[in-house]
PDB file of C-alpha atoms and ligand atoms in Angstrom:
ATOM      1  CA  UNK A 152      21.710  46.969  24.935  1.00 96.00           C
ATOM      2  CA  UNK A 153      22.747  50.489  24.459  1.00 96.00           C
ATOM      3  CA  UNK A 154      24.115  51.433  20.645  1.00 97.00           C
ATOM      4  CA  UNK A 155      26.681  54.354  20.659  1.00 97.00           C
ATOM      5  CA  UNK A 156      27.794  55.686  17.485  1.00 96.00           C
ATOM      6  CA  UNK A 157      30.983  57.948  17.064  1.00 95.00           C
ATOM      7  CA  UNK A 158      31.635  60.089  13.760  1.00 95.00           C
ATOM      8  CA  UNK A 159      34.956  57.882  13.090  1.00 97.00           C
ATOM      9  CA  UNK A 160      37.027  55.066  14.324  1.00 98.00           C
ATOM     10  CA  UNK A 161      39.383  57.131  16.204  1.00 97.00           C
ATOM     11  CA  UNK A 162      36.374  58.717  18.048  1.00 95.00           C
ATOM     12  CA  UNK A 163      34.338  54.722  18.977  1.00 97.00           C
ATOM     13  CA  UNK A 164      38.044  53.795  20.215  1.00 97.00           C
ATOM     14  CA  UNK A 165      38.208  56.679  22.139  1.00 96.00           C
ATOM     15  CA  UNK A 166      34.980  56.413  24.249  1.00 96.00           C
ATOM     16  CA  UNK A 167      35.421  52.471  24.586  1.00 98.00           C
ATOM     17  CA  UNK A 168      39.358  53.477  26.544  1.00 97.00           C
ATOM     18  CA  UNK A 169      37.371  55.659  28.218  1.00 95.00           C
ATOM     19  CA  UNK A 170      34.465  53.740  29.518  1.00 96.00           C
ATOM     20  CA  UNK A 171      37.933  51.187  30.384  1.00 98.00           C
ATOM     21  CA  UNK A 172      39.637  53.833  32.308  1.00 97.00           C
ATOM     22  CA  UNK A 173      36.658  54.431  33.699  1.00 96.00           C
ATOM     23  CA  UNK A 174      35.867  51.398  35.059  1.00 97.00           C
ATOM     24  CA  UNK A 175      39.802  51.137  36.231  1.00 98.00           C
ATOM     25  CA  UNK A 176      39.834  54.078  38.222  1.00 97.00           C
ATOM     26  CA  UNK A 177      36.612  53.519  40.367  1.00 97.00           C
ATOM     27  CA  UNK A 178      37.411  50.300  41.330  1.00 98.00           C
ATOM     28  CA  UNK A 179      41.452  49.391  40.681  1.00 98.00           C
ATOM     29  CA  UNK A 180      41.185  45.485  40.756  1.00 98.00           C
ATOM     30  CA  UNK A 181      39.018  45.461  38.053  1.00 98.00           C
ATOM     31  CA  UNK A 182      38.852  41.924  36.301  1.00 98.00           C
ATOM     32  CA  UNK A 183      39.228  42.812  32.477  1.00 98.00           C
ATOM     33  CA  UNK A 184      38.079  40.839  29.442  1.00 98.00           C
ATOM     34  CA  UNK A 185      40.205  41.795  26.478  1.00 98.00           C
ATOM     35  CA  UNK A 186      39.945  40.794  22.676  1.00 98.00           C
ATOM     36  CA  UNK A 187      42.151  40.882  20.230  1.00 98.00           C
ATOM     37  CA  UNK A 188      42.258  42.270  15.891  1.00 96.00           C
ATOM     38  CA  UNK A 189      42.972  45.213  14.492  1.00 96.00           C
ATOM     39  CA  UNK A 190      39.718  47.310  15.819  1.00 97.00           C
ATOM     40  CA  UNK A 191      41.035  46.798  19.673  1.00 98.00           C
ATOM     41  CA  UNK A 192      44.642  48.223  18.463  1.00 98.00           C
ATOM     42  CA  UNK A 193      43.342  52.150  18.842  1.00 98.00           C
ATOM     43  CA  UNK A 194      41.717  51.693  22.213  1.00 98.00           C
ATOM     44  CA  UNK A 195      45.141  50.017  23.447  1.00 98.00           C
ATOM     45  CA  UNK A 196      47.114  52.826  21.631  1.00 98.00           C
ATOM     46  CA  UNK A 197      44.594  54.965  23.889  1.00 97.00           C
ATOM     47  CA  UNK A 198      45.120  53.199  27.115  1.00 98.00           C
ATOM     48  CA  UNK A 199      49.197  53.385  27.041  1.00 98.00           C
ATOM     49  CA  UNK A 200      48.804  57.030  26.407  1.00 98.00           C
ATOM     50  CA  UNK A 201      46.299  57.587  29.404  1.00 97.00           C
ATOM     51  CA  UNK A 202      48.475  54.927  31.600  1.00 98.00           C
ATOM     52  CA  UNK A 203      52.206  57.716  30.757  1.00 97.00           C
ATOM     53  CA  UNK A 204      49.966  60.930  30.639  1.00 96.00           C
ATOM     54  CA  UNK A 205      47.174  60.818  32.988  1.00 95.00           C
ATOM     55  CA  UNK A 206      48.629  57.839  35.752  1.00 96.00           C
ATOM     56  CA  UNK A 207      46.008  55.029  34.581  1.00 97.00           C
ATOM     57  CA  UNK A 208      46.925  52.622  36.734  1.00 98.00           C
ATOM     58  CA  UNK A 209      46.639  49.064  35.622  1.00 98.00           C
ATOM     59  CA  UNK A 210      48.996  47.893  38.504  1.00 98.00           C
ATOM     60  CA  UNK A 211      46.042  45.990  40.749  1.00 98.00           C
ATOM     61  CA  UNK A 212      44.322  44.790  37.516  1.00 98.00           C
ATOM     62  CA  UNK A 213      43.784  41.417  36.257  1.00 98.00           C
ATOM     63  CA  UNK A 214      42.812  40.537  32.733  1.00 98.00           C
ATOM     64  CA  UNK A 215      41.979  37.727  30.721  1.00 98.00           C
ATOM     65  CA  UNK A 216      41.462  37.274  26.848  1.00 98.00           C
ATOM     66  CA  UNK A 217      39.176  35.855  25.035  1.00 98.00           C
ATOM     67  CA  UNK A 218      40.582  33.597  22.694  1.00 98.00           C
ATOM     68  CA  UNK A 219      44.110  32.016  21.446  1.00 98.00           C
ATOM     69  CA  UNK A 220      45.216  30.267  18.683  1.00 98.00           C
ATOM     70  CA  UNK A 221      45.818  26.137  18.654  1.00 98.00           C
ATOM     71  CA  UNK A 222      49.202  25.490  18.159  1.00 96.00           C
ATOM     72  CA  UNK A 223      50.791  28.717  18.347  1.00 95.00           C
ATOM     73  CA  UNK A 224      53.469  29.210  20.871  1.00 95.00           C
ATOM     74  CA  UNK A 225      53.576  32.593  23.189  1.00 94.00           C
ATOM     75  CA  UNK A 226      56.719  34.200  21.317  1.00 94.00           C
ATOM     76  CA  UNK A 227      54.971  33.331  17.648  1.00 94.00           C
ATOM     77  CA  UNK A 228      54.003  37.121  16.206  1.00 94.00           C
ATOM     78  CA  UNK A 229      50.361  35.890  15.480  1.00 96.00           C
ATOM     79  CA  UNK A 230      49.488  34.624  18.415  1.00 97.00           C
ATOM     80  CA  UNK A 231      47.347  36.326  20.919  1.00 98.00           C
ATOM     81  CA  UNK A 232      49.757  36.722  23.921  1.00 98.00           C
ATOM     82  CA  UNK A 233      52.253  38.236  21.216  1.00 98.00           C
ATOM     83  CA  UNK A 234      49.454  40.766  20.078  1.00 98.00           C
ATOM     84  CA  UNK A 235      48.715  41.936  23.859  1.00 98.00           C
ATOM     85  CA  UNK A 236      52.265  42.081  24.851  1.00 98.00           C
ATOM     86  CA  UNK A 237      52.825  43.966  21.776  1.00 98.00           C
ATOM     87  CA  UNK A 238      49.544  47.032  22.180  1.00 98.00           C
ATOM     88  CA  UNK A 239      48.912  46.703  25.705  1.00 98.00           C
ATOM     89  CA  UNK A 240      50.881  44.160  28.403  1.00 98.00           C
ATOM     90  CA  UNK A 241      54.568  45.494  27.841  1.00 98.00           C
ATOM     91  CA  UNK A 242      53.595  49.279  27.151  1.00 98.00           C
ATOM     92  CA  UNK A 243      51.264  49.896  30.979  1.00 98.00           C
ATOM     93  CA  UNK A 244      52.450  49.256  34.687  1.00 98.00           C
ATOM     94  CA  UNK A 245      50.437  45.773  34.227  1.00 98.00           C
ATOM     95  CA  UNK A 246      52.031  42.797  36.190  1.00 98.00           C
ATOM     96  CA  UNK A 247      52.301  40.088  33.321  1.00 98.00           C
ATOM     97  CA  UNK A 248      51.679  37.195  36.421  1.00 98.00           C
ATOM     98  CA  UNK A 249      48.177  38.708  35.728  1.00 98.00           C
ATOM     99  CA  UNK A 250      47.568  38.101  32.770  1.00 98.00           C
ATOM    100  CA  UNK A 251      45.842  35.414  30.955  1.00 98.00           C
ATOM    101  CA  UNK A 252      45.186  33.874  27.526  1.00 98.00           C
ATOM    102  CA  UNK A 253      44.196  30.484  27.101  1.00 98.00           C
ATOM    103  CA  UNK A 254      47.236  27.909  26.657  1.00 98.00           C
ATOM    104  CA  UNK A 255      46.655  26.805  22.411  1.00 97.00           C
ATOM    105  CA  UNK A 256      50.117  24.540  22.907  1.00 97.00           C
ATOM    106  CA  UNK A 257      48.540  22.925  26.173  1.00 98.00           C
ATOM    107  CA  UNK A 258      49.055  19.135  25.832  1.00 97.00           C
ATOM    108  CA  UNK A 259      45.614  18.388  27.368  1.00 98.00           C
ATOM    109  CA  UNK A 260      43.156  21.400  25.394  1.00 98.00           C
ATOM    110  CA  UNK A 261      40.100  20.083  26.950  1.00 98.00           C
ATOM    111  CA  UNK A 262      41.846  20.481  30.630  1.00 98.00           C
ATOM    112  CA  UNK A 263      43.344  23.660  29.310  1.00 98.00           C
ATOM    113  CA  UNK A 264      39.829  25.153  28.456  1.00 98.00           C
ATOM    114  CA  UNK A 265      38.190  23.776  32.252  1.00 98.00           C
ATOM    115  CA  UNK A 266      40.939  25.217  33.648  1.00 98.00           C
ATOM    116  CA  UNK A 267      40.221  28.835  32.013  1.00 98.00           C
ATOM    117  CA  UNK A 268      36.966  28.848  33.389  1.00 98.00           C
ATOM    118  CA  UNK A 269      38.150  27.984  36.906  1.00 98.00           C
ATOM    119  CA  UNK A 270      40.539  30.781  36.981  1.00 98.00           C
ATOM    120  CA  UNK A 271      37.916  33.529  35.840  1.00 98.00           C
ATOM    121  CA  UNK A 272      35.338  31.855  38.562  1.00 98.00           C
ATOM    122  CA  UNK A 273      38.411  31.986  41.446  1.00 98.00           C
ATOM    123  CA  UNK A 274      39.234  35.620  40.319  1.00 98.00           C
ATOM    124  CA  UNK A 275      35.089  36.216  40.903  1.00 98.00           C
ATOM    125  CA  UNK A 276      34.199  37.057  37.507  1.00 98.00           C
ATOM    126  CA  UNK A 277      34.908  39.637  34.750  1.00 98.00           C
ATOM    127  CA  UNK A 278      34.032  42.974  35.734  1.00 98.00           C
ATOM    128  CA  UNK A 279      34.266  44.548  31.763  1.00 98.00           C
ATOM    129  CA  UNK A 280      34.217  42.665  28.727  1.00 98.00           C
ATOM    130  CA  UNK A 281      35.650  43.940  25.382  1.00 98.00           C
ATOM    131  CA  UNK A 282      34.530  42.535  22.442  1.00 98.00           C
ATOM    132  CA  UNK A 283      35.253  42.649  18.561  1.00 98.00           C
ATOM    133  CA  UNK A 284      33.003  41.153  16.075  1.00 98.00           C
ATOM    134  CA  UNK A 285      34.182  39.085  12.932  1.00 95.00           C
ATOM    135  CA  UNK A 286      32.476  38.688   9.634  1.00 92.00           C
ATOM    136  CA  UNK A 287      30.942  35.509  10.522  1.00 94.00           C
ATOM    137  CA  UNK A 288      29.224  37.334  13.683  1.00 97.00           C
ATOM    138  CA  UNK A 289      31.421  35.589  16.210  1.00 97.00           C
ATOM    139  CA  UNK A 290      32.525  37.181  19.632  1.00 98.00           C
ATOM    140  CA  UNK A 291      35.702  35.774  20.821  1.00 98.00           C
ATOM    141  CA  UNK A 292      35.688  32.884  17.892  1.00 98.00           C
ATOM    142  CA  UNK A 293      32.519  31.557  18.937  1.00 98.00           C
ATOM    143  CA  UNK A 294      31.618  30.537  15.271  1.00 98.00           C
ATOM    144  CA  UNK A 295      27.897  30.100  13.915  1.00 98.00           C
ATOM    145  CA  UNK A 296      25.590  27.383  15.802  1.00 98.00           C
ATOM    146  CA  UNK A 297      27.725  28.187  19.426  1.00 98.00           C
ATOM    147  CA  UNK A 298      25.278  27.490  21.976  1.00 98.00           C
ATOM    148  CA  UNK A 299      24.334  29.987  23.716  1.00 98.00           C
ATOM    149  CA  UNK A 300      25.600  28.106  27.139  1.00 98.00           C
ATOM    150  CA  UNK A 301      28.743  27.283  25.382  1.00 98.00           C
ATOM    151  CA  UNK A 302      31.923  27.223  27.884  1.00 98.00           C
ATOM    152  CA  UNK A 303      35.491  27.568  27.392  1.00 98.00           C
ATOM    153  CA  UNK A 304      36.229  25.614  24.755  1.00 98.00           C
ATOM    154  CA  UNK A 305      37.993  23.983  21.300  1.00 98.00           C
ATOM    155  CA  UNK A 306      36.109  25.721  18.511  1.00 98.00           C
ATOM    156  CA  UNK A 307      36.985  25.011  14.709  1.00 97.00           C
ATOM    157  CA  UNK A 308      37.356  28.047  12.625  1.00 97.00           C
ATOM    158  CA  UNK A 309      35.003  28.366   9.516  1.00 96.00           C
ATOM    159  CA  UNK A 310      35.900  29.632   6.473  1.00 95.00           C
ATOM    160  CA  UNK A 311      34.560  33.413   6.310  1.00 93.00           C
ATOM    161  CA  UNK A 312      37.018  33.843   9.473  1.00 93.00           C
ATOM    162  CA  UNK A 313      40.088  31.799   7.732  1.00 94.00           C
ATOM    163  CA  UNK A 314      39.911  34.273   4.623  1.00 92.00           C
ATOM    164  CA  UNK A 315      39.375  37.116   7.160  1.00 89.00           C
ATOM    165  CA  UNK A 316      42.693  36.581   9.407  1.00 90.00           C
ATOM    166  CA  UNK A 317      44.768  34.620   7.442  1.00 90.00           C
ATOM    167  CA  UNK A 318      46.361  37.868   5.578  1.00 90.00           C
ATOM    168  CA  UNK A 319      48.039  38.747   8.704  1.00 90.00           C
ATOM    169  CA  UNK A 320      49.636  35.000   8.639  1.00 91.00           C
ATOM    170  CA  UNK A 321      52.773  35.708   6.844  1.00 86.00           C
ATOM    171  CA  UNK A 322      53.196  33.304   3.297  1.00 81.00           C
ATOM    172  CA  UNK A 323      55.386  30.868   4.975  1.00 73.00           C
ATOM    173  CA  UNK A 324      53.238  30.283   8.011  1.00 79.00           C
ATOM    174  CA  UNK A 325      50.093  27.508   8.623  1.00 85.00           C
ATOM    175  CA  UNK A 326      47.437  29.960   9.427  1.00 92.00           C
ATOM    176  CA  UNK A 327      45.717  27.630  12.736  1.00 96.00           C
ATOM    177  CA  UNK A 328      41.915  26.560  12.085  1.00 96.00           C
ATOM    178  CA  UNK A 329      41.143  25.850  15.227  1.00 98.00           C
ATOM    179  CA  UNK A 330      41.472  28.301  18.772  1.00 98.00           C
ATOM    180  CA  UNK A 331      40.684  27.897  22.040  1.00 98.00           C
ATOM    181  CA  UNK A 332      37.580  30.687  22.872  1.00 98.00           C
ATOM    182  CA  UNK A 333      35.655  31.789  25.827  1.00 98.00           C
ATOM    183  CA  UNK A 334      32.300  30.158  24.956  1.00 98.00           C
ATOM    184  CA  UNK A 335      28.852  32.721  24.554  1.00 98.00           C
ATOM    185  CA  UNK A 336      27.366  31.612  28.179  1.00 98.00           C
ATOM    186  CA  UNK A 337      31.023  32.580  30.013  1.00 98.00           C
ATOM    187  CA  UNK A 338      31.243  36.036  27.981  1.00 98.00           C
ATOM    188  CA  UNK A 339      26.981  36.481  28.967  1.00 98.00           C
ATOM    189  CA  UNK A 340      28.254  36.003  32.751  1.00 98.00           C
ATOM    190  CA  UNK A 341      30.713  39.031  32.388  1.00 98.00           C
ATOM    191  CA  UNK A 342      29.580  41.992  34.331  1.00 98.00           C
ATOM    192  CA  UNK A 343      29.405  44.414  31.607  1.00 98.00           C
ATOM    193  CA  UNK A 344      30.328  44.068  27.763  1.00 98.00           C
ATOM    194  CA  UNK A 345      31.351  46.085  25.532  1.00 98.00           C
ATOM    195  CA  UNK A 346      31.745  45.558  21.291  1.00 98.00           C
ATOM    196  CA  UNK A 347      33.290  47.860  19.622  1.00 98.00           C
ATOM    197  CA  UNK A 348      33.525  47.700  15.514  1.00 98.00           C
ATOM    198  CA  UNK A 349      34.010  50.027  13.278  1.00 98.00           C
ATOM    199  CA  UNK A 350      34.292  50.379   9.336  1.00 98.00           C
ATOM    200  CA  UNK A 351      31.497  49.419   6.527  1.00 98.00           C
ATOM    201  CA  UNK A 352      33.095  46.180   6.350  1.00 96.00           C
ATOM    202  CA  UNK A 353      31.306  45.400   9.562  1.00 97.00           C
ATOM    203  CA  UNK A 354      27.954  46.952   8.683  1.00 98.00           C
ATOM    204  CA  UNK A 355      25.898  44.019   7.345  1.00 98.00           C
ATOM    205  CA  UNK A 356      26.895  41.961  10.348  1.00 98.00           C
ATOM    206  CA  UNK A 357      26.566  44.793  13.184  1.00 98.00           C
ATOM    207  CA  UNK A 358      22.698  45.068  11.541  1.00 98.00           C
ATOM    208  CA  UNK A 359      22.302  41.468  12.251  1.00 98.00           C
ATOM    209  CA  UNK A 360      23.872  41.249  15.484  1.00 98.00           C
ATOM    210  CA  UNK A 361      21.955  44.173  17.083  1.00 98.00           C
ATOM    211  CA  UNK A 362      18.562  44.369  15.678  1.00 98.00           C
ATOM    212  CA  UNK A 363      18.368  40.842  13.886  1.00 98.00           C
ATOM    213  CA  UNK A 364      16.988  38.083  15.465  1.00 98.00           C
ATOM    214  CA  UNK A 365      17.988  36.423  18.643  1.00 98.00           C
ATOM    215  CA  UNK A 366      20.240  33.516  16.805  1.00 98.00           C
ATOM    216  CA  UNK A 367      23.554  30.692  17.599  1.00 98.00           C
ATOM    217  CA  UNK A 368      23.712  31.537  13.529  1.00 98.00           C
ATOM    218  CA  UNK A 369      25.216  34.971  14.938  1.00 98.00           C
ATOM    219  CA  UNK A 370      26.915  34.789  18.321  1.00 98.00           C
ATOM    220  CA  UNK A 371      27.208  38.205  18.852  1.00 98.00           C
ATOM    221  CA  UNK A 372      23.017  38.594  18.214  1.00 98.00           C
ATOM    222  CA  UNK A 373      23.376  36.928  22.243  1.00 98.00           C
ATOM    223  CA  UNK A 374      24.587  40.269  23.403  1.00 98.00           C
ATOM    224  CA  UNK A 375      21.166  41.496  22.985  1.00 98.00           C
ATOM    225  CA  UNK A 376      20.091  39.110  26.349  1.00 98.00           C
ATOM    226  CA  UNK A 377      22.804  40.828  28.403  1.00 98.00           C
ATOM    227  CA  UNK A 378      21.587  43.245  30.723  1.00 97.00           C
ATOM    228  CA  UNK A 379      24.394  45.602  30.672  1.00 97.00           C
ATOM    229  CA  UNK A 380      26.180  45.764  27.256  1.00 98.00           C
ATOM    230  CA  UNK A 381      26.977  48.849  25.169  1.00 98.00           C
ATOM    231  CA  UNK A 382      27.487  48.801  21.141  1.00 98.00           C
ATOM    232  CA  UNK A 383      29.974  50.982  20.243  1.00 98.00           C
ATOM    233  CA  UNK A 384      30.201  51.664  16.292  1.00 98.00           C
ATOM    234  CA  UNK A 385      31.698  54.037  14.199  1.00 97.00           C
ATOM    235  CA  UNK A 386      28.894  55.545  11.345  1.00 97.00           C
ATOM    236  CA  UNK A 387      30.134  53.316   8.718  1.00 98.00           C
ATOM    237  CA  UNK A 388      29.404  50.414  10.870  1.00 98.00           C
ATOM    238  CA  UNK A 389      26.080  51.642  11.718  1.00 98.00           C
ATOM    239  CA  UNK A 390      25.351  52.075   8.149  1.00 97.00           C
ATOM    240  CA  UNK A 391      22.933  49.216   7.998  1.00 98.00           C
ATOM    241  CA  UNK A 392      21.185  49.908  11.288  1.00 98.00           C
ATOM    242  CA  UNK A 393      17.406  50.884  10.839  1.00 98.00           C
ATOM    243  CA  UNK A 394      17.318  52.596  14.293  1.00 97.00           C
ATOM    244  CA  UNK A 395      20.964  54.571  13.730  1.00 95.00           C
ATOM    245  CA  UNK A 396      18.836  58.366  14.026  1.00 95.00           C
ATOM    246  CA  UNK A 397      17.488  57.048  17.319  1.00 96.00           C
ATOM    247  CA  UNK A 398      20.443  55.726  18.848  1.00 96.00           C
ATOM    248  CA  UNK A 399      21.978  58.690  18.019  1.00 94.00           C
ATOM    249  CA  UNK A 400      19.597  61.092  19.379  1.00 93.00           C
ATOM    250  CA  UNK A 401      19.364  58.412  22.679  1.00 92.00           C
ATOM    251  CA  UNK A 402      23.509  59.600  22.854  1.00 92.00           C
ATOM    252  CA  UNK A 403      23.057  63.027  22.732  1.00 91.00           C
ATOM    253  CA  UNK A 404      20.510  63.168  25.163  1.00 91.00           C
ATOM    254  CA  UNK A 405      21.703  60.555  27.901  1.00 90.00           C
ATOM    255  CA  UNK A 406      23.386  62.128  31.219  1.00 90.00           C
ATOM    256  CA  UNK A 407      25.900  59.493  31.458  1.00 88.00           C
ATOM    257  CA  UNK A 408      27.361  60.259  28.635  1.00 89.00           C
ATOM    258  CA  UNK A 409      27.880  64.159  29.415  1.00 87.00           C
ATOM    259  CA  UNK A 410      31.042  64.202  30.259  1.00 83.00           C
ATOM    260  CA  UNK A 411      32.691  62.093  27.337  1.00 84.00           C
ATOM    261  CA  UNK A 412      30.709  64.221  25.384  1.00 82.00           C
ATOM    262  CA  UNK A 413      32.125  67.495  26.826  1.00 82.00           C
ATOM    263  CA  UNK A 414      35.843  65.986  26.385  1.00 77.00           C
ATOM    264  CA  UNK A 415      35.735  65.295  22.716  1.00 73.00           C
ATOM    265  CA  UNK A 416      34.015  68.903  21.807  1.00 69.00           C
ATOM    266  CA  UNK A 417      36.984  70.663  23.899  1.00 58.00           C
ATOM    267  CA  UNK A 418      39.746  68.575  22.321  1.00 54.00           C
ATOM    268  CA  UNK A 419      41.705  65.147  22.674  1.00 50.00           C
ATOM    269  CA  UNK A 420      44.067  67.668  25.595  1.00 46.00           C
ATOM    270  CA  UNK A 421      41.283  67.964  28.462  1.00 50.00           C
ATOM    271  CA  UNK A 422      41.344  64.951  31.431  1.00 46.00           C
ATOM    272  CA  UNK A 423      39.891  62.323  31.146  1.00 51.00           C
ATOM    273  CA  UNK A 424      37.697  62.233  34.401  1.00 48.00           C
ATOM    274  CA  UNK A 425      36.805  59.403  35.970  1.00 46.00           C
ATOM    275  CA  UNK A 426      33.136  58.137  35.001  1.00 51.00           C
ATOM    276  CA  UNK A 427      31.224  55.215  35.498  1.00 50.00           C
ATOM    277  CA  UNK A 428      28.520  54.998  32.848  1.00 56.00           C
TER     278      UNK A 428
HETATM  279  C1  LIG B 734      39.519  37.812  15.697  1.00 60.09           C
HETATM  280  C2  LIG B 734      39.189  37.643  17.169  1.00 60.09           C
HETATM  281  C3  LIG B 734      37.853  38.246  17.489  1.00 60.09           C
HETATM  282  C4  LIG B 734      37.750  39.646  16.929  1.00 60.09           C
HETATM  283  C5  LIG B 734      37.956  39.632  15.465  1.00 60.09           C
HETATM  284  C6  LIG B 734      37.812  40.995  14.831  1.00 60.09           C
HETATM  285  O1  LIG B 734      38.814  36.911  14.918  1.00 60.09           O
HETATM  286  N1  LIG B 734      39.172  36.290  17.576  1.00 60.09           N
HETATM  287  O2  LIG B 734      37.682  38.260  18.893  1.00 60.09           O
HETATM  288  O3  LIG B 734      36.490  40.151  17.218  1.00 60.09           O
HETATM  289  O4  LIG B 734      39.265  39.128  15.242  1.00 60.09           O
HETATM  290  O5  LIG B 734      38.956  41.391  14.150  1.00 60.09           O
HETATM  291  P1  LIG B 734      39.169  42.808  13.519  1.00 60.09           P
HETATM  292  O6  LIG B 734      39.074  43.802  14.618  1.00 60.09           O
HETATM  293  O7  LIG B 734      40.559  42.729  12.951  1.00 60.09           O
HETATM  294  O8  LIG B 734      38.120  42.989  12.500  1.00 60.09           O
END
């Protein structure tokens, strides 16, 4: 696990679109792993602008998210497919044919979720993973005590997560407690992850994810067994981290980084070149 920490939000979202475009450009039918909440919204913000200003092309791409809502239908404005349509899907030269999110209205959920898994085997796996974190420590919604193994799956939403999303329910609506998530052991098999969170809201759980012990009590604590996954954080995130000077002088120092570095100290304006790192 690499930890990368950025002076600001704008700045973590920034290298995590990169790292995407990245990852886009050097090999065009990329299988991506997207998440959802509001931390994803700048990097999606970022990849529209690099898909109208510097040709990103998303056009041979497939993609598929890591969670929906049970019982929300596609055109409802809090469900997941409404969120992506919304930031990314209708705003990039994506076709929408590939694009996936779990079905939450699916008659049969447990064939729903077997089916999900199928589709990401057929496709031959996802290439880059993006991830989020929530309060409770979950990736996707794998809540605490998700195995490790866990697959595609039903998961019940627990409390901590309830009060966390349920302000962007409006009054009037039933805020769903259950979703439909990727489980832990299909988001270990992705290629390469990537968790980006930012603010101090996120601090005490980032600390227990990253250098806390290995635990189902924290789902995202797994990441630490994958053998390619970068932390992205803004400081206030890293606020709680015991190592932050480290992994901040690791940053500075590492080659692969060089050339995001030499972007942000010449301004948002110069090209974003194509990188694998
Ligand atoms: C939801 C998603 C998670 C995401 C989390 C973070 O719960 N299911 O995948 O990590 O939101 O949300 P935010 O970025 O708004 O803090």
């Amino acid at each position: 696990m690499q930890v990368v920490i950025q002076p600001n939000a704008g700045a973590a979202a920034d290298l995590v679109a990169w790292i995407v475009a990245g990852q886009v450009r050097t090999q065009p039918r990329s299988v991506l792993g997207l998440a959802t909440g509001s931390t994803m919204e700048g990097v999606y913000a970022r990849l529209v602008e690099l898909n109208r200003e510097e040709a990103l092309d998303f056009s041979r791409c497939r993609t598929f998210n890591l969670d929906e809502y049970v019982g929300l239908p596609e055109n409802h404005p809090n469900s997941y497919r409404h969120y992506m349509n919304h930031h990314l899907f209708g705003k990039v030269n994506i076709e929408l044919r590939n694009t996936h999110l779990p079905n939450g209205m699916a008659e049969d959920l447990a064939a729903e979720c077997e089916n999900y898994e199928r589709l990401i085997k057929q496709v031959g796996g996802i290439d880059l993973q993006l991830l989020g974190i929530g309060r409770s420590g979950h990736i996707g919604f794998n809540e605490p005590l998700s195995a490790f193994n866990s697959r595609t799956r039903v998961e019940s939403l627990v409390p901590a997560t309830i009060e966390q999303n349920r302000p962007l329910f409006k009054r009037d609506t039933r805020m769903p407690h259950q979703a439909i998530t990727m489980g832990v052991g299909t988001i270990l098999e992705c290629r390469r992850c990537i968790l980006l969170a930012t603010g101090p809201d996120k601090a005490k759980i980032v600390a227990q994810a990253v250098e806390g012990p290995l635990t189902s009590m924290v789902s995202a604590s797994s990441l630490q067994m994958h053998p390619h996954c970068t932390v992205v954080l803004d400081v206030a995130a890293a606020g709680q981290l015991k190592g932050m000077k480290h992994y901040q002088r690791l940053f500075e120092n590492d080659p692969k980084w060089k050339a995001f570095r030499e972007r942000m100290s010449v301004g948002d304006t110069a090209p974003l070149r194509t990188s694998v790192c």
